[in-house]
PDB file of C-alpha atoms in Angstrom:
ATOM      1  CA  UNK T   9    -164.448 178.502   0.452  1.00  0.00           C
ATOM      2  CA  UNK T  10    -166.438 179.947  -1.232  1.00  0.00           C
ATOM      3  CA  UNK T  11    -165.064 182.749  -4.131  1.00  0.00           C
ATOM      4  CA  UNK T  12    -166.679 185.554  -2.089  1.00  0.00           C
ATOM      5  CA  UNK T  13    -165.248 184.083   0.608  1.00  0.00           C
ATOM      6  CA  UNK T  14    -161.667 183.907  -0.556  1.00  0.00           C
ATOM      7  CA  UNK T  15    -161.148 187.549  -2.029  1.00  0.00           C
ATOM      8  CA  UNK T  16    -162.443 188.993   0.826  1.00  0.00           C
ATOM      9  CA  UNK T  17    -159.669 186.541   3.528  1.00  0.00           C
ATOM     10  CA  UNK T  18    -157.216 187.355   0.623  1.00  0.00           C
ATOM     11  CA  UNK T  19    -157.709 191.158  -0.024  1.00  0.00           C
ATOM     12  CA  UNK T  20    -156.246 191.816   3.214  1.00  0.00           C
ATOM     13  CA  UNK T  21    -152.622 190.707   3.173  1.00  0.00           C
ATOM     14  CA  UNK T  22    -149.889 192.144   0.973  1.00  0.00           C
ATOM     15  CA  UNK T  23    -148.838 189.036  -1.390  1.00  0.00           C
ATOM     16  CA  UNK T  24    -150.640 185.793  -2.198  1.00  0.00           C
ATOM     17  CA  UNK T  25    -148.751 182.674  -3.718  1.00  0.00           C
ATOM     18  CA  UNK T  26    -150.737 181.123  -5.280  1.00  0.00           C
ATOM     19  CA  UNK T  27    -149.192 177.185  -5.590  1.00  0.00           C
ATOM     20  CA  UNK T  28    -151.157 174.369  -7.952  1.00  0.00           C
ATOM     21  CA  UNK T  29    -150.227 172.468 -11.205  1.00  0.00           C
ATOM     22  CA  UNK T  30    -151.439 174.051 -14.952  1.00  0.00           C
ATOM     23  CA  UNK T  31    -154.511 173.880 -15.136  1.00  0.00           C
ATOM     24  CA  UNK T  32    -155.679 174.383 -11.441  1.00  0.00           C
ATOM     25  CA  UNK T  33    -157.174 177.616 -11.420  1.00  0.00           C
ATOM     26  CA  UNK T  34    -154.523 179.790 -10.673  1.00  0.00           C
ATOM     27  CA  UNK T  35    -154.233 182.066 -13.108  1.00  0.00           C
ATOM     28  CA  UNK T  36    -158.088 182.571 -13.190  1.00  0.00           C
ATOM     29  CA  UNK T  37    -157.989 183.520  -9.087  1.00  0.00           C
ATOM     30  CA  UNK T  38    -155.001 186.408  -9.675  1.00  0.00           C
ATOM     31  CA  UNK T  39    -156.915 187.901 -12.414  1.00  0.00           C
ATOM     32  CA  UNK T  40    -159.946 187.610  -9.910  1.00  0.00           C
ATOM     33  CA  UNK T  41    -157.074 189.476  -7.681  1.00  0.00           C
ATOM     34  CA  UNK T  42    -155.948 191.768 -10.142  1.00  0.00           C
ATOM     35  CA  UNK T  43    -159.029 193.813 -10.190  1.00  0.00           C
ATOM     36  CA  UNK T  44    -158.550 193.835  -6.546  1.00  0.00           C
ATOM     37  CA  UNK T  45    -155.396 195.816  -6.558  1.00  0.00           C
ATOM     38  CA  UNK T  46    -152.807 193.310  -6.618  1.00  0.00           C
ATOM     39  CA  UNK T  47    -150.328 193.167  -8.973  1.00  0.00           C
ATOM     40  CA  UNK T  48    -150.425 189.983 -11.139  1.00  0.00           C
ATOM     41  CA  UNK T  49    -146.836 188.815 -11.341  1.00  0.00           C
ATOM     42  CA  UNK T  50    -147.378 185.762 -13.617  1.00  0.00           C
ATOM     43  CA  UNK T  51    -144.783 183.308 -13.871  1.00  0.00           C
ATOM     44  CA  UNK T  52    -146.528 181.870 -17.708  1.00  0.00           C
ATOM     45  CA  UNK T  53    -146.303 185.643 -18.580  1.00  0.00           C
ATOM     46  CA  UNK T  54    -142.856 186.574 -17.995  1.00  0.00           C
ATOM     47  CA  UNK T  55    -141.994 183.883 -19.665  1.00  0.00           C
ATOM     48  CA  UNK T  56    -144.364 184.636 -22.983  1.00  0.00           C
ATOM     49  CA  UNK T  57    -142.982 188.298 -22.675  1.00  0.00           C
ATOM     50  CA  UNK T  58    -139.288 186.920 -22.601  1.00  0.00           C
ATOM     51  CA  UNK T  59    -138.508 184.715 -24.622  1.00  0.00           C
ATOM     52  CA  UNK T  60    -141.783 184.492 -26.777  1.00  0.00           C
ATOM     53  CA  UNK T  61    -143.951 181.633 -28.319  1.00  0.00           C
ATOM     54  CA  UNK T  62    -141.471 178.692 -27.021  1.00  0.00           C
ATOM     55  CA  UNK T  63    -142.292 174.912 -27.225  1.00  0.00           C
ATOM     56  CA  UNK T  64    -143.061 172.990 -24.527  1.00  0.00           C
ATOM     57  CA  UNK T  65    -139.502 171.595 -25.072  1.00  0.00           C
ATOM     58  CA  UNK T  66    -137.917 174.331 -23.891  1.00  0.00           C
ATOM     59  CA  UNK T  67    -140.140 175.243 -20.793  1.00  0.00           C
ATOM     60  CA  UNK T  68    -137.592 174.220 -18.098  1.00  0.00           C
ATOM     61  CA  UNK T  69    -134.169 176.160 -20.376  1.00  0.00           C
ATOM     62  CA  UNK T  70    -136.807 178.612 -19.832  1.00  0.00           C
ATOM     63  CA  UNK T  71    -138.560 178.773 -16.697  1.00  0.00           C
ATOM     64  CA  UNK T  72    -134.919 179.349 -14.044  1.00  0.00           C
ATOM     65  CA  UNK T  73    -134.416 182.713 -15.369  1.00  0.00           C
ATOM     66  CA  UNK T  74    -138.178 183.188 -15.474  1.00  0.00           C
ATOM     67  CA  UNK T  75    -138.034 181.972 -11.991  1.00  0.00           C
ATOM     68  CA  UNK T  76    -135.319 184.663 -11.265  1.00  0.00           C
ATOM     69  CA  UNK T  77    -137.076 187.722 -12.852  1.00  0.00           C
ATOM     70  CA  UNK T  78    -140.379 186.843 -11.206  1.00  0.00           C
ATOM     71  CA  UNK T  79    -138.568 187.075  -7.942  1.00  0.00           C
ATOM     72  CA  UNK T  80    -137.333 190.408  -8.621  1.00  0.00           C
ATOM     73  CA  UNK T  81    -140.382 191.844  -9.664  1.00  0.00           C
ATOM     74  CA  UNK T  82    -141.556 190.989  -6.258  1.00  0.00           C
ATOM     75  CA  UNK T  83    -139.235 192.584  -4.602  1.00  0.00           C
ATOM     76  CA  UNK T  84    -139.877 195.522  -6.739  1.00  0.00           C
ATOM     77  CA  UNK T  85    -143.651 195.511  -6.061  1.00  0.00           C
ATOM     78  CA  UNK T  86    -143.238 194.648  -2.060  1.00  0.00           C
ATOM     79  CA  UNK T  87    -140.997 197.777  -2.207  1.00  0.00           C
ATOM     80  CA  UNK T  88    -143.575 200.250  -3.181  1.00  0.00           C
ATOM     81  CA  UNK T  89    -145.708 199.317  -0.702  1.00  0.00           C
ATOM     82  CA  UNK T  90    -148.467 197.202  -3.996  1.00  0.00           C
ATOM     83  CA  UNK T  91    -150.216 194.664  -3.250  1.00  0.00           C
ATOM     84  CA  UNK T  92    -148.863 190.822  -5.317  1.00  0.00           C
ATOM     85  CA  UNK T  93    -150.416 188.030  -6.312  1.00  0.00           C
ATOM     86  CA  UNK T  94    -147.424 184.906  -7.493  1.00  0.00           C
ATOM     87  CA  UNK T  95    -148.878 183.235 -10.421  1.00  0.00           C
ATOM     88  CA  UNK T  96    -146.747 180.264  -9.946  1.00  0.00           C
ATOM     89  CA  UNK T  97    -146.662 176.023  -9.490  1.00  0.00           C
ATOM     90  CA  UNK T  98    -144.389 176.471  -6.089  1.00  0.00           C
ATOM     91  CA  UNK T  99    -144.693 173.017  -6.688  1.00  0.00           C
ATOM     92  CA  UNK T 100    -142.070 172.630  -3.821  1.00  0.00           C
ATOM     93  CA  UNK T 101    -141.310 172.624  -0.475  1.00  0.00           C
ATOM     94  CA  UNK T 102    -138.300 174.273  -0.684  1.00  0.00           C
ATOM     95  CA  UNK T 103    -139.422 176.806  -3.627  1.00  0.00           C
ATOM     96  CA  UNK T 104    -143.012 177.985  -1.153  1.00  0.00           C
ATOM     97  CA  UNK T 105    -139.867 178.481   1.603  1.00  0.00           C
ATOM     98  CA  UNK T 106    -137.993 180.402  -0.039  1.00  0.00           C
ATOM     99  CA  UNK T 107    -141.088 182.798  -1.045  1.00  0.00           C
ATOM    100  CA  UNK T 108    -141.505 183.212   2.234  1.00  0.00           C
ATOM    101  CA  UNK T 109    -138.028 183.492   4.014  1.00  0.00           C
ATOM    102  CA  UNK T 110    -138.584 186.785   1.317  1.00  0.00           C
ATOM    103  CA  UNK T 111    -141.136 188.066   2.480  1.00  0.00           C
ATOM    104  CA  UNK T 112    -140.935 187.856   6.023  1.00  0.00           C
ATOM    105  CA  UNK T 113    -137.708 189.743   5.781  1.00  0.00           C
ATOM    106  CA  UNK T 114    -139.161 192.262   3.345  1.00  0.00           C
ATOM    107  CA  UNK T 115    -141.924 192.667   6.817  1.00  0.00           C
ATOM    108  CA  UNK T 116    -145.073 191.578   3.831  1.00  0.00           C
ATOM    109  CA  UNK T 117    -148.027 189.610   4.930  1.00  0.00           C
ATOM    110  CA  UNK T 118    -148.723 186.664   2.926  1.00  0.00           C
ATOM    111  CA  UNK T 119    -151.035 183.679   2.882  1.00  0.00           C
ATOM    112  CA  UNK T 120    -150.336 180.637  -0.198  1.00  0.00           C
ATOM    113  CA  UNK T 121    -153.589 179.707  -1.418  1.00  0.00           C
ATOM    114  CA  UNK T 122    -153.439 175.934  -3.026  1.00  0.00           C
ATOM    115  CA  UNK T 123    -155.626 175.529  -5.929  1.00  0.00           C
ATOM    116  CA  UNK T 124    -156.115 171.544  -6.712  1.00  0.00           C
ATOM    117  CA  UNK T 125    -158.383 170.142  -9.338  1.00  0.00           C
ATOM    118  CA  UNK T 126    -158.991 166.451 -10.128  1.00  0.00           C
ATOM    119  CA  UNK T 127    -156.913 165.284 -13.068  1.00  0.00           C
ATOM    120  CA  UNK T 128    -159.199 164.586 -15.965  1.00  0.00           C
ATOM    121  CA  UNK T 129    -160.479 168.639 -15.159  1.00  0.00           C
ATOM    122  CA  UNK T 130    -157.499 169.313 -15.742  1.00  0.00           C
ATOM    123  CA  UNK T 131    -156.016 167.711 -18.550  1.00  0.00           C
ATOM    124  CA  UNK T 132    -159.805 169.066 -20.183  1.00  0.00           C
ATOM    125  CA  UNK T 133    -158.814 172.473 -19.173  1.00  0.00           C
ATOM    126  CA  UNK T 134    -155.374 172.642 -20.531  1.00  0.00           C
ATOM    127  CA  UNK T 135    -156.480 170.885 -23.971  1.00  0.00           C
ATOM    128  CA  UNK T 136    -158.584 173.991 -24.513  1.00  0.00           C
ATOM    129  CA  UNK T 137    -156.036 176.488 -23.111  1.00  0.00           C
ATOM    130  CA  UNK T 138    -153.652 174.529 -25.340  1.00  0.00           C
ATOM    131  CA  UNK T 139    -155.727 175.414 -29.136  1.00  0.00           C
ATOM    132  CA  UNK T 140    -154.721 178.860 -27.622  1.00  0.00           C
ATOM    133  CA  UNK T 141    -151.770 179.385 -26.593  1.00  0.00           C
ATOM    134  CA  UNK T 142    -150.833 182.882 -25.172  1.00  0.00           C
ATOM    135  CA  UNK T 143    -149.145 185.298 -22.296  1.00  0.00           C
ATOM    136  CA  UNK T 144    -150.545 183.660 -19.419  1.00  0.00           C
ATOM    137  CA  UNK T 145    -151.279 180.239 -21.150  1.00  0.00           C
ATOM    138  CA  UNK T 146    -148.175 177.854 -21.928  1.00  0.00           C
ATOM    139  CA  UNK T 147    -148.617 174.785 -23.778  1.00  0.00           C
ATOM    140  CA  UNK T 148    -148.878 171.676 -21.045  1.00  0.00           C
ATOM    141  CA  UNK T 149    -149.161 168.385 -22.855  1.00  0.00           C
ATOM    142  CA  UNK T 150    -150.347 165.910 -21.140  1.00  0.00           C
ATOM    143  CA  UNK T 151    -146.530 164.065 -20.323  1.00  0.00           C
ATOM    144  CA  UNK T 152    -145.844 166.981 -18.838  1.00  0.00           C
ATOM    145  CA  UNK T 153    -148.873 167.782 -16.611  1.00  0.00           C
ATOM    146  CA  UNK T 154    -148.070 163.902 -15.518  1.00  0.00           C
ATOM    147  CA  UNK T 155    -144.649 164.938 -14.676  1.00  0.00           C
ATOM    148  CA  UNK T 156    -145.599 167.824 -12.505  1.00  0.00           C
ATOM    149  CA  UNK T 157    -148.383 165.694 -11.079  1.00  0.00           C
ATOM    150  CA  UNK T 158    -145.926 163.822 -10.506  1.00  0.00           C
ATOM    151  CA  UNK T 159    -143.186 166.142  -8.718  1.00  0.00           C
ATOM    152  CA  UNK T 160    -145.726 168.161  -6.714  1.00  0.00           C
ATOM    153  CA  UNK T 161    -145.313 168.493  -3.612  1.00  0.00           C
ATOM    154  CA  UNK T 162    -148.517 169.780  -1.915  1.00  0.00           C
ATOM    155  CA  UNK T 163    -148.919 171.925   1.291  1.00  0.00           C
ATOM    156  CA  UNK T 164    -148.356 170.030   4.416  1.00  0.00           C
ATOM    157  CA  UNK T 165    -150.214 170.702   7.580  1.00  0.00           C
ATOM    158  CA  UNK T 166    -147.308 172.604   9.040  1.00  0.00           C
ATOM    159  CA  UNK T 167    -147.657 174.966   5.810  1.00  0.00           C
ATOM    160  CA  UNK T 168    -149.980 177.250   6.635  1.00  0.00           C
ATOM    161  CA  UNK T 169    -152.146 177.611   3.419  1.00  0.00           C
ATOM    162  CA  UNK T 170    -155.929 178.221   1.949  1.00  0.00           C
ATOM    163  CA  UNK T 171    -157.372 174.689  -0.008  1.00  0.00           C
ATOM    164  CA  UNK T 172    -159.176 176.004  -2.771  1.00  0.00           C
ATOM    165  CA  UNK T 173    -160.391 172.894  -4.621  1.00  0.00           C
ATOM    166  CA  UNK T 174    -161.783 174.862  -8.280  1.00  0.00           C
TER     167      UNK T 174
END
């Protein structure tokens, strides 16, 4: 799907759920949506704000708490009637199901966008990003990327989604 078409399609829903491994273009799309009135709820941003410049080894330690904070912020955003984009890997079907259940209970409309890129592109993007880590750019080593790719569960046909190859 072309960039302009996807933005037009997504602005009609309350919440955009992004999924994809690190480096797949989720944050780039989230920033674009933020320019169209969506609150950008970034897992990496929350981790940076809460835990500072942490090492790759500490990622899993902080990830769970950051997920809880992300969910709380999403609930607050929905409650105030605002739109949101959830910028997180959502790498497991069960995690995406949790978000869908939360949004269904809240009566919020949503769209899942699966961001993807080939492995060479992911590595190149992450090497570039790792040179200047920051709020929405946690360091992801080649070993971490390999683990993420191995464990990622892409949306299946029974999970309505938009596929975006970036």
